[in-house]
Short mmCIF file of C-alpha atoms in Angstrom, two decimals:
data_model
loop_
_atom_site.label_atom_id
_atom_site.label_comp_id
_atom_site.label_asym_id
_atom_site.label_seq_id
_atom_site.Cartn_x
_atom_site.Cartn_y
_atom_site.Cartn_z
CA UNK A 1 28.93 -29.74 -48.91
CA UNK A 2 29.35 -29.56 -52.31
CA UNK A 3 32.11 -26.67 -53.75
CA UNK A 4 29.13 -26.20 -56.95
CA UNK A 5 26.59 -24.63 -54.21
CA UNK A 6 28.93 -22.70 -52.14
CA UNK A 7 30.31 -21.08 -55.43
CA UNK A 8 26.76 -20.47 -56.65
CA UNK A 9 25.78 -18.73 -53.09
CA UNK A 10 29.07 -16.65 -53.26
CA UNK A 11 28.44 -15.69 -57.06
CA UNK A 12 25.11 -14.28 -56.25
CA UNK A 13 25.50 -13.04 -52.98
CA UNK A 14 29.13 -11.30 -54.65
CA UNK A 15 27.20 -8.73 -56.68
CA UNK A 16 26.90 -4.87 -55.67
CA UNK A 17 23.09 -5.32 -54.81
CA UNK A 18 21.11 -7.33 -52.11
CA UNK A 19 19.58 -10.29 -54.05
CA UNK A 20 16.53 -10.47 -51.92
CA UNK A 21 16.35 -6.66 -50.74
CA UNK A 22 17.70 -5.63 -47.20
CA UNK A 23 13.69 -5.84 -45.62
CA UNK A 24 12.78 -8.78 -43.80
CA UNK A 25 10.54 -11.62 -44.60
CA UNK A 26 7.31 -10.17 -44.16
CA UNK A 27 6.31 -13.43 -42.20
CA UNK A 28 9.11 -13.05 -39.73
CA UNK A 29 8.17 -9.51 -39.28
CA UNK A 30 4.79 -10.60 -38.49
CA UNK A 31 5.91 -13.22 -36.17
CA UNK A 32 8.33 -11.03 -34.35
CA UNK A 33 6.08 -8.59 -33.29
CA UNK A 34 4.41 -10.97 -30.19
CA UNK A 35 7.88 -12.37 -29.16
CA UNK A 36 9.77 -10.99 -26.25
CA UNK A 37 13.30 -10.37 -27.76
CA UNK A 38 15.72 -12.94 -26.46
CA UNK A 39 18.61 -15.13 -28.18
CA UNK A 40 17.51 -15.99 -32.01
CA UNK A 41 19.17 -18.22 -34.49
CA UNK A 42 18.66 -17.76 -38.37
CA UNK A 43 20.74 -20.42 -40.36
CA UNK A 44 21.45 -20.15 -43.95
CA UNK A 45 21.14 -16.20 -43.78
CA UNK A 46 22.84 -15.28 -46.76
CA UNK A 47 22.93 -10.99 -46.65
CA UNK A 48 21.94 -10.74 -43.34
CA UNK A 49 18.33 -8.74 -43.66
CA UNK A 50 16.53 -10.97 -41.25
CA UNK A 51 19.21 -10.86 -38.60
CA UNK A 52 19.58 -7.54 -38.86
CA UNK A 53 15.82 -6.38 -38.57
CA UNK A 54 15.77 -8.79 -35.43
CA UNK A 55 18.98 -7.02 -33.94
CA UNK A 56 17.08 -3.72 -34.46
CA UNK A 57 14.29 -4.95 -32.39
CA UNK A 58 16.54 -5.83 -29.83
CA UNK A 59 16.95 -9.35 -29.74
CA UNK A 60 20.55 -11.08 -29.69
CA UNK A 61 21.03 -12.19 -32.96
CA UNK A 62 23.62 -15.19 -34.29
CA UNK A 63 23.26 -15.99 -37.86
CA UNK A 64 25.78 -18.60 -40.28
CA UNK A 65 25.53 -19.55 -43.78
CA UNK A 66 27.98 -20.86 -45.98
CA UNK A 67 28.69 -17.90 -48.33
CA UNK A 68 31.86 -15.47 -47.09
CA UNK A 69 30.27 -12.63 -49.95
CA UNK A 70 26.86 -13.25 -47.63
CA UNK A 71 28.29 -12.80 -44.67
CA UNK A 72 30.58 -9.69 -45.54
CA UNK A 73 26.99 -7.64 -46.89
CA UNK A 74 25.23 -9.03 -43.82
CA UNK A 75 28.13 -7.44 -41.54
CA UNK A 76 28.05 -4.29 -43.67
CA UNK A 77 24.26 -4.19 -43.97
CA UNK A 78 24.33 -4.41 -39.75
CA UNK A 79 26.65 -1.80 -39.58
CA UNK A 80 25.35 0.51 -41.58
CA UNK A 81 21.79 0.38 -39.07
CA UNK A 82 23.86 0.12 -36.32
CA UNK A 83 23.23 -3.30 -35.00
CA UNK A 84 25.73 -6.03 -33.68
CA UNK A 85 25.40 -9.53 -35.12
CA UNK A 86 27.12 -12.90 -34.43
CA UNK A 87 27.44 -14.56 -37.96
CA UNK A 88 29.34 -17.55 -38.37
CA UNK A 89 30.75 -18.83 -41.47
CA UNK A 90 30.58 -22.77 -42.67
CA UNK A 91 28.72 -25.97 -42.12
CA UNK A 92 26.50 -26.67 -38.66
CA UNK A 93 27.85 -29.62 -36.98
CA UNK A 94 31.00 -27.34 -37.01
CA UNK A 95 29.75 -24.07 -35.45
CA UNK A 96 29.72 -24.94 -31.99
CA UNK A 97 26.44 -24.09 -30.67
CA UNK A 98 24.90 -25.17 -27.63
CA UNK A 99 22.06 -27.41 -26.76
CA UNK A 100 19.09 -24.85 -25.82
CA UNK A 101 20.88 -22.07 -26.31
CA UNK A 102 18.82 -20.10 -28.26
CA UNK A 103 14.43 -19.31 -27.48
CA UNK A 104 14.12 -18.86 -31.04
CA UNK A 105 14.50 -19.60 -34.33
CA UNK A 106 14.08 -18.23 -38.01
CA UNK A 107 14.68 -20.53 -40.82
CA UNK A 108 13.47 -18.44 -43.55
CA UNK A 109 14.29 -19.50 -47.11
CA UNK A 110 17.01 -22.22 -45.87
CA UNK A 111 16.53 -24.51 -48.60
CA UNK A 112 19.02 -26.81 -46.89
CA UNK A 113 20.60 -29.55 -49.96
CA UNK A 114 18.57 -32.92 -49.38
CA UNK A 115 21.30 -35.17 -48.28
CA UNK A 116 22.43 -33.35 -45.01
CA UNK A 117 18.30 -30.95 -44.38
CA UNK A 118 16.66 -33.97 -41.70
CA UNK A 119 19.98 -34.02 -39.98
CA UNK A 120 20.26 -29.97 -39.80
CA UNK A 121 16.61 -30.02 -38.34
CA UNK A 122 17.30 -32.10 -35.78
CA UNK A 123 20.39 -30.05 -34.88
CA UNK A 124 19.02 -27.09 -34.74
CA UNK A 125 15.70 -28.39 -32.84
CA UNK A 126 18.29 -29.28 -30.18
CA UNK A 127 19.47 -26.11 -30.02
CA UNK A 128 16.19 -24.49 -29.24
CA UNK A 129 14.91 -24.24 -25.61
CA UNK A 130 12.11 -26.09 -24.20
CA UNK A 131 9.28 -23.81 -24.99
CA UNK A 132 10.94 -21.99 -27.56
CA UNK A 133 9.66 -20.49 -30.98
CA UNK A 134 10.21 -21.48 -34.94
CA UNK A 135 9.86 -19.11 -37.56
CA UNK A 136 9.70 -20.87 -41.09
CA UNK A 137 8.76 -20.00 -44.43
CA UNK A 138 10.03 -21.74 -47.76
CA UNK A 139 8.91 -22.59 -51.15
CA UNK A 140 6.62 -25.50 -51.27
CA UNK A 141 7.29 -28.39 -53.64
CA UNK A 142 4.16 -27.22 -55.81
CA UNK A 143 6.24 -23.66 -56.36
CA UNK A 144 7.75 -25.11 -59.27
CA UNK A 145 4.80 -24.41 -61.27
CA UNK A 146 4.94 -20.73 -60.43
CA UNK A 147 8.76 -20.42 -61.31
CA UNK A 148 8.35 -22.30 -64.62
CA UNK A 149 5.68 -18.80 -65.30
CA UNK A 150 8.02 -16.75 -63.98
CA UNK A 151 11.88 -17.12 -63.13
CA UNK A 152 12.46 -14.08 -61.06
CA UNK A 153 10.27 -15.63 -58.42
CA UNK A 154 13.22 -17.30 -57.65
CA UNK A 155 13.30 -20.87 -55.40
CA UNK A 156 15.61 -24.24 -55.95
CA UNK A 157 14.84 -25.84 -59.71
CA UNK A 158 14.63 -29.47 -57.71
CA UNK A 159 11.89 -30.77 -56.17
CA UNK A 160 14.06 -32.32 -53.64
CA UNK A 161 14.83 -28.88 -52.32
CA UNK A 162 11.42 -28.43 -51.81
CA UNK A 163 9.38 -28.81 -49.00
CA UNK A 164 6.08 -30.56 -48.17
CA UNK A 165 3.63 -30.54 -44.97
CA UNK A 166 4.01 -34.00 -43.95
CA UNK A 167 8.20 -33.58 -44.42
CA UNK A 168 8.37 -30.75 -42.16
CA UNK A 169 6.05 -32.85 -39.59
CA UNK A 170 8.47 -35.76 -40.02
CA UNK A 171 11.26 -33.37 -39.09
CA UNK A 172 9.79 -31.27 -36.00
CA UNK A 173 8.54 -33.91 -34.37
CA UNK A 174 8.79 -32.42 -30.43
CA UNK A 175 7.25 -29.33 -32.09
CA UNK A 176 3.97 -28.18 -31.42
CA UNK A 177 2.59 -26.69 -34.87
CA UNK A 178 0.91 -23.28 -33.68
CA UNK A 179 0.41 -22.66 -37.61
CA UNK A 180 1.04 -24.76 -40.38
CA UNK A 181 -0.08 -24.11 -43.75
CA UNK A 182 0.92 -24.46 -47.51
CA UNK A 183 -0.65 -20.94 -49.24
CA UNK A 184 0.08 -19.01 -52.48
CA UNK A 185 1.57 -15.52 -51.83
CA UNK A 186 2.74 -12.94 -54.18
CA UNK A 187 6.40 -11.89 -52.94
CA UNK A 188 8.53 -8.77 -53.87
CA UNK A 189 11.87 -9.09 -51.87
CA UNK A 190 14.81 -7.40 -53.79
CA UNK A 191 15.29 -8.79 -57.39
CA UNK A 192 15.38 -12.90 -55.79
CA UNK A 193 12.03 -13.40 -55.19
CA UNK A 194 9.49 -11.21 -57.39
CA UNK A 195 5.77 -12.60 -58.15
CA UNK A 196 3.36 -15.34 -57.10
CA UNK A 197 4.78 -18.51 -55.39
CA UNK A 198 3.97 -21.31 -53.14
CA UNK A 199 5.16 -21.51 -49.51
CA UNK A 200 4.69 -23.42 -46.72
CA UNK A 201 4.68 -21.20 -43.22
CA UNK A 202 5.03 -22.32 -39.87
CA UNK A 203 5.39 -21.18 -36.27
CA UNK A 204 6.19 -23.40 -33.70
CA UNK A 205 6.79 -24.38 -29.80
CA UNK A 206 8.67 -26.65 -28.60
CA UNK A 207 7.33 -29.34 -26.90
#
């Protein structure tokens, strides 16, 4: 992976304050409400707020992303409400998880870099159980409308970092789409993502 985005994830994840707050996604919140706690993944989890509200509602959490200064306020941030998390630091193929190991996962903001993002999909769809649950929400390719209004809604500045319906679709094939839509929500999580922006949202089983 390129050394330019790991030094721009550690530069913003390395100041005093959690870039996108230390509440969870208010989709995943939603979402987690109707699922029996079990084993959940969440790649590309930066500060840890996700994994950490999951831990709280007692599900076994394992988390990885790239960033050391993300992982270090994720650890503190779980400490601090008392929760254990497994976070692992560096690229996928290299983390060592299993096939079906986990009955859910929360990709949640993981705008993945182009080049390697179908490959990670399929990885991690092979490391979901038969039967098991996807959480996703990420900026649409239409959001870069809304961030050329208004920077501190935050999102990639390429279009190929983006996501569409039919790529997603493409990518989850074995996935039955329970939800699937492309909608315009106004966000407020920490200083990252502040104002009106366009998402795609998903929750899945797999086939």
């Amino acid at each position: 992976m390129q050394n330019d985005w790991l030094k721009m994830w550690n530069s913003r994840f390395g100041q005093q304050e959690y870039v996108y707050g230390t509440s969870p996604n208010a989709y995943l919140k939603e979402k987690l409400e109707y699922l029996q706690p079990g084993s959940i993944l969440f790649p590309a989890e930066g500060e840890g707020r996700n994994a950490v509200y999951a831990a709280q509602l007692g599900w076994k959490v394992s988390a990885f992303d790239i960033s050391e200064a993300g992982r270090e306020k994720a650890l503190k941030l779980a400490t601090k409400k008392n929760v254990s998390i497994d976070y692992a630091l560096g690229e996928l193929p290299n983390l060592g998880y299993q096939v079906e190991e986990f009955d859910a996962i929360a990709l949640i903001y993981a705008h993945f870099p182009p080049n390697i993002r179908a490959g990670y999909h399929k990885l991690l769809n092979s490391y979901l159980k038969k039967g098991g649950t996807i959480i996703f929400e990420a900026f649409s390719k239409d959001h870069l409308a809304f961030k050329k209004k208004n920077p501190k809604v935050g999102g990639p500045n390429n279009e190929d970092y983006l996501f569409s319906l039919e790529e997603l679709q493409t990518d989850f094939t074995n996935v039955e789409f329970l939800e699937l839509k492309k909608m315009t929500i106004e966000l407020n999580e920490g200083d990252g993502h502040v104002g009106t922006g366009s998402v795609i949202r998903f929750l899945g089983k797999k086939k």
